[in-house]
Amino acid sequence: MADVDHKADLKKYVPTADDKHVAAIIKHLGIAMKNKDTQMVACSSKDELARVRDSWCKKKLGLTQSDADLDKGIKEICDKMKGDKNKSRVAFYYLLAEKYGKVASL
């Protein structure tokens, strides 16, 4: 199975994405990047989206909005990426950081 080109996936949405910030997301994800399934975000999984909200939005990005507001933001990214059968976790997380103005803090 070929490796996922996370940078190429992200550049479809953010052509000017900074490689340094992409590398920071990949480093943050660590062992999750070893498995193709965990490299992707499943927007159809409530458990997955709750994990994105709690681990990425709240813990890593330090967001303090309500769960409902964060869920709405995550759904926006799901909708934005709906053309991608496999949603790169790196691209997904970058788009969330961008949405909330947190890219510089990566």
XYZ file of N, CA, C and O in Angstrom:
424
model
N 0.838 -1.178 0.000
C 0.000 0.000 0.000
C 0.889 1.251 0.000
O 1.803 1.369 0.790
N 0.599 2.153 -0.898
C 1.424 3.357 -1.030
C 1.210 4.294 0.161
O 0.128 4.338 0.738
N 2.255 5.015 0.475
C 2.136 6.002 1.531
C 1.228 7.144 1.068
O 1.161 7.451 -0.110
N 0.570 7.747 1.998
C -0.299 8.878 1.708
C 0.568 10.124 1.578
O 1.441 10.367 2.418
N 0.310 10.915 0.560
C 1.041 12.176 0.390
C 0.233 13.281 1.062
O -0.590 13.941 0.435
N 0.477 13.433 2.352
C -0.306 14.385 3.138
C -0.110 15.818 2.664
O -1.049 16.598 2.651
N 1.107 16.150 2.278
C 1.369 17.520 1.813
C 0.578 17.812 0.545
O -0.015 18.877 0.411
N 0.534 16.852 -0.384
C -0.225 17.046 -1.621
C -1.718 17.175 -1.315
O -2.403 18.026 -1.899
N -2.212 16.346 -0.389
C -3.623 16.435 0.002
C -3.934 17.814 0.569
O -4.955 18.415 0.248
N -3.064 18.307 1.419
C -3.281 19.610 2.036
C -3.182 20.739 1.018
O -3.980 21.671 1.037
N -2.223 20.650 0.105
C -2.002 21.729 -0.868
C -3.221 21.927 -1.776
O -3.397 22.990 -2.350
N -4.097 20.905 -1.884
C -5.342 21.074 -2.650
C -6.224 22.133 -1.995
O -6.984 22.818 -2.663
N -6.129 22.226 -0.684
C -6.975 23.152 0.074
C -6.239 24.426 0.465
O -6.825 25.489 0.543
N -4.954 24.279 0.772
C -4.147 25.424 1.217
C -2.830 25.391 0.438
O -1.834 24.835 0.919
N -2.841 25.962 -0.783
C -1.630 25.900 -1.616
C -0.399 26.494 -0.945
O 0.724 26.115 -1.249
N -0.607 27.400 -0.006
C 0.516 28.076 0.647
C 0.854 27.472 2.008
O 1.560 28.091 2.797
N 0.351 26.280 2.285
C 0.603 25.647 3.591
C 2.104 25.567 3.864
O 2.888 25.209 2.997
N 2.467 25.898 5.080
C 3.865 25.936 5.496
C 4.330 24.533 5.885
O 3.729 23.891 6.755
N 5.402 24.062 5.256
C 5.922 22.720 5.532
C 6.288 22.527 7.000
O 6.168 21.433 7.546
N 6.737 23.600 7.639
C 7.110 23.525 9.060
C 5.887 23.152 9.906
O 5.979 22.336 10.815
N 4.745 23.735 9.589
C 3.526 23.437 10.336
C 3.007 22.035 10.020
O 2.502 21.350 10.903
N 3.158 21.621 8.763
C 2.772 20.258 8.377
C 3.629 19.260 9.160
O 3.119 18.282 9.720
N 4.919 19.516 9.230
C 5.831 18.634 9.972
C 5.459 18.584 11.445
O 5.545 17.526 12.083
N 5.012 19.704 12.008
C 4.621 19.744 13.420
C 3.386 18.864 13.663
O 3.310 18.176 14.683
N 2.451 18.866 12.722
C 1.261 18.011 12.863
C 1.671 16.546 12.781
O 1.247 15.726 13.598
N 2.520 16.219 11.815
C 2.978 14.833 11.652
C 3.704 14.369 12.916
O 3.485 13.267 13.402
N 4.541 15.247 13.476
C 5.263 14.903 14.705
C 4.272 14.693 15.851
O 4.404 13.744 16.630
N 3.284 15.556 15.941
C 2.270 15.443 16.996
C 1.530 14.104 16.890
O 1.245 13.462 17.896
N 1.231 13.688 15.679
C 0.478 12.450 15.470
C 1.305 11.206 15.770
O 0.760 10.176 16.136
N 2.611 11.311 15.601
C 3.522 10.239 15.983
C 3.135 8.875 15.447
O 3.034 8.652 14.254
N 2.875 7.950 16.364
C 2.633 6.550 16.005
C 1.385 6.374 15.130
O 1.302 5.431 14.351
N 0.435 7.277 15.216
C -0.776 7.182 14.390
C -0.431 7.238 12.906
O -1.186 6.757 12.065
N 0.722 7.800 12.585
C 1.125 7.926 11.186
C 1.677 6.619 10.629
O 1.950 6.520 9.442
N 1.828 5.606 11.442
C 2.378 4.323 10.993
C 1.325 3.450 10.299
O 1.653 2.549 9.560
N 0.046 3.705 10.572
C -1.035 2.875 10.068
C -1.893 3.673 9.088
O -2.323 4.779 9.416
N -2.145 3.125 7.914
C -2.902 3.867 6.900
C -4.292 4.265 7.404
O -4.752 5.367 7.130
N -4.952 3.387 8.132
C -6.292 3.710 8.639
C -6.273 4.907 9.585
O -7.161 5.752 9.539
N -5.286 4.959 10.455
C -5.244 6.057 11.420
C -4.692 7.344 10.812
O -4.739 8.387 11.447
N -4.198 7.272 9.588
C -3.755 8.479 8.883
C -4.938 9.234 8.288
O -4.777 10.336 7.788
N -6.106 8.618 8.352
C -7.308 9.200 7.759
C -8.316 9.563 8.844
O -8.339 8.954 9.906
N -9.151 10.542 8.547
C -10.253 10.906 9.440
C -11.536 10.363 8.822
O -11.811 10.597 7.649
N -12.302 9.630 9.623
C -13.581 9.087 9.167
C -14.704 9.995 9.667
O -15.098 9.923 10.830
N -15.183 10.853 8.784
C -16.237 11.793 9.180
C -17.548 11.092 9.516
O -18.421 11.682 10.139
N -17.671 9.827 9.144
C -18.897 9.074 9.435
C -18.884 8.463 10.835
O -19.886 7.917 11.279
N -17.758 8.577 11.543
C -17.639 7.974 12.868
C -17.754 9.030 13.972
O -16.885 9.891 14.112
N -18.826 8.933 14.764
C -19.015 9.885 15.873
C -17.856 9.806 16.869
O -17.409 10.823 17.390
N -17.395 8.570 17.150
C -16.283 8.394 18.088
C -15.027 9.087 17.565
O -14.306 9.738 18.324
N -14.771 8.924 16.284
C -13.597 9.547 15.658
C -13.676 11.065 15.774
O -12.709 11.728 16.152
N -14.824 11.620 15.463
C -14.970 13.076 15.493
C -14.877 13.611 16.921
O -14.333 14.695 17.137
N -15.352 12.846 17.884
C -15.207 13.248 19.294
C -13.730 13.245 19.686
O -13.266 14.132 20.413
N -12.981 12.264 19.177
C -11.539 12.196 19.446
C -10.820 13.399 18.827
O -9.943 13.999 19.449
N -11.201 13.759 17.606
C -10.611 14.937 16.952
C -10.891 16.177 17.794
O -10.003 16.988 18.065
N -12.137 16.304 18.239
C -12.524 17.468 19.048
C -11.725 17.531 20.347
O -11.156 18.570 20.697
N -11.679 16.394 21.070
C -11.057 16.403 22.389
C -9.531 16.437 22.330
O -8.899 17.214 23.047
N -8.939 15.615 21.467
C -7.476 15.520 21.419
C -6.826 16.642 20.629
O -5.804 17.175 21.035
N -7.403 16.983 19.488
C -6.772 18.001 18.637
C -7.270 19.397 18.987
O -6.481 20.282 19.311
N -8.575 19.598 18.918
C -9.110 20.949 19.113
C -8.894 21.473 20.536
O -8.431 22.588 20.722
N -9.222 20.635 21.518
C -9.122 21.102 22.906
C -7.703 21.004 23.454
O -7.168 21.987 23.970
N -7.101 19.815 23.356
C -5.786 19.630 23.973
C -4.678 20.336 23.197
O -3.919 21.112 23.765
N -4.568 20.050 21.903
C -3.440 20.591 21.130
C -3.637 22.064 20.781
O -2.734 22.871 20.950
N -4.819 22.416 20.278
C -5.045 23.806 19.862
C -5.488 24.699 21.016
O -5.462 25.919 20.897
N -5.898 24.092 22.131
C -6.295 24.883 23.302
C -7.599 25.641 23.115
O -7.810 26.685 23.728
N -8.484 25.103 22.274
C -9.756 25.787 22.025
C -10.693 25.591 23.210
O -10.699 24.538 23.842
N -11.481 26.615 23.492
C -12.361 26.577 24.660
C -13.836 26.701 24.285
O -14.683 26.834 25.163
N -14.146 26.661 23.008
C -15.540 26.729 22.582
C -16.287 25.498 23.097
O -15.692 24.500 23.465
N -17.613 25.587 23.087
C -18.435 24.446 23.530
C -18.240 23.270 22.574
O -17.821 23.454 21.422
N -18.551 22.073 23.061
C -18.461 20.890 22.201
C -19.308 21.082 20.948
O -18.886 20.723 19.847
N -20.501 21.648 21.108
C -21.394 21.840 19.957
C -20.748 22.760 18.916
O -20.824 22.493 17.710
N -20.105 23.836 19.376
C -19.447 24.754 18.436
C -18.263 24.077 17.749
O -18.058 24.253 16.552
N -17.483 23.327 18.516
C -16.341 22.626 17.924
C -16.821 21.545 16.947
O -16.242 21.385 15.867
N -17.888 20.846 17.309
C -18.448 19.832 16.409
C -18.892 20.470 15.095
O -18.709 19.901 14.021
N -19.458 21.656 15.188
C -19.888 22.385 13.987
C -18.674 22.718 13.110
O -18.706 22.563 11.893
N -17.594 23.163 13.742
C -16.366 23.471 12.998
C -15.773 22.238 12.337
O -15.310 22.280 11.195
N -15.811 21.110 13.056
C -15.292 19.848 12.501
C -16.152 19.420 11.318
O -15.634 18.997 10.284
N -17.473 19.598 11.437
C -18.366 19.242 10.336
C -18.067 20.101 9.106
O -18.129 19.620 7.971
N -17.731 21.370 9.324
C -17.368 22.250 8.195
C -16.171 21.685 7.435
O -16.131 21.718 6.206
N -15.193 21.175 8.170
C -14.011 20.601 7.521
C -14.401 19.299 6.805
O -13.945 19.041 5.689
N -15.255 18.494 7.421
C -15.751 17.282 6.747
C -16.411 17.665 5.422
O -16.167 17.030 4.388
N -17.250 18.702 5.464
C -17.939 19.141 4.244
C -16.948 19.665 3.202
O -17.075 19.378 2.015
N -15.960 20.410 3.674
C -14.958 20.969 2.768
C -14.185 19.859 2.049
O -13.838 19.979 0.886
N -13.951 18.762 2.774
C -13.149 17.661 2.226
C -14.012 16.519 1.674
O -13.502 15.455 1.374
N -15.310 16.754 1.515
C -16.202 15.647 1.139
C -15.848 15.012 -0.207
O -16.194 13.862 -0.453
N -15.124 15.723 -1.051
C -14.710 15.159 -2.333
C -13.604 14.121 -2.201
O -13.327 13.373 -3.139
N -12.963 14.070 -1.044
C -11.883 13.112 -0.803
C -12.453 11.885 -0.096
O -12.929 11.981 1.034
N -12.387 10.750 -0.766
C -12.851 9.503 -0.134
C -12.047 9.253 1.140
O -12.589 8.931 2.179
N -10.731 9.412 1.034
C -9.851 9.279 2.196
C -9.396 10.671 2.625
O -8.712 11.355 1.869
N -9.791 11.083 3.811
C -9.453 12.415 4.305
C -8.177 12.339 5.129
O -8.176 11.794 6.226
N -7.113 12.897 4.598
C -5.827 12.917 5.291
C -5.976 13.595 6.643
O -6.477 14.709 6.747
N -5.540 12.901 7.698
C -5.605 13.467 9.047
C -4.750 14.733 9.138
O -5.133 15.705 9.774
N -3.607 14.730 8.470
C -2.733 15.905 8.491
C -3.454 17.102 7.867
O -3.484 18.195 8.438
N -4.047 16.901 6.702
C -4.772 17.985 6.034
C -5.962 18.428 6.892
O -6.209 19.628 7.066
N -6.679 17.467 7.436
C -7.854 17.756 8.260
C -7.461 18.613 9.468
O -8.082 19.635 9.756
N -6.412 18.194 10.163
C -5.972 18.927 11.349
C -5.455 20.316 10.984
O -5.682 21.280 11.702
N -4.738 20.417 9.864
C -4.242 21.724 9.430
C -5.420 22.656 9.148
O -5.422 23.820 9.567
N -6.435 22.149 8.440
C -7.601 22.976 8.114
C -8.332 23.417 9.375
O -8.816 24.553 9.451
N -8.400 22.555 10.382
C -9.002 22.962 11.656
C -8.163 24.057 12.320
O -8.709 25.043 12.823
N -6.851 23.875 12.332
C -5.976 24.891 12.938
C -6.133 26.218 12.201
O -6.203 27.281 12.829
N -6.226 26.151 10.884
C -6.401 27.371 10.088
C -7.742 28.032 10.400
O -7.821 29.245 10.597
N -8.786 27.228 10.474
C -10.128 27.764 10.755
C -10.149 28.549 12.061
O -10.792 29.582 12.156
N -9.448 28.054 13.046
C -9.450 28.689 14.362
C -8.259 29.625 14.601
O -8.017 30.035 15.729
N -7.523 29.930 13.557
C -6.413 30.874 13.680
C -5.262 30.365 14.528
O -4.581 31.152 15.204
N -5.024 29.053 14.510
C -4.011 28.455 15.384
C -2.805 27.881 14.631
O -1.971 27.233 15.249
N -2.711 28.103 13.326
C -1.609 27.515 12.563
C -0.260 27.963 13.122
O 0.655 27.158 13.292
N -0.131 29.228 13.437
C 1.144 29.759 13.929
C 1.580 29.092 15.236
O 2.771 29.021 15.536
N 0.618 28.563 16.007
C 0.969 27.948 17.287
C 1.390 26.487 17.143
O 1.736 25.844 18.124
N 1.331 25.960 15.921
C 1.764 24.577 15.717
C 3.265 24.538 15.815
O 3.917 23.637 16.013
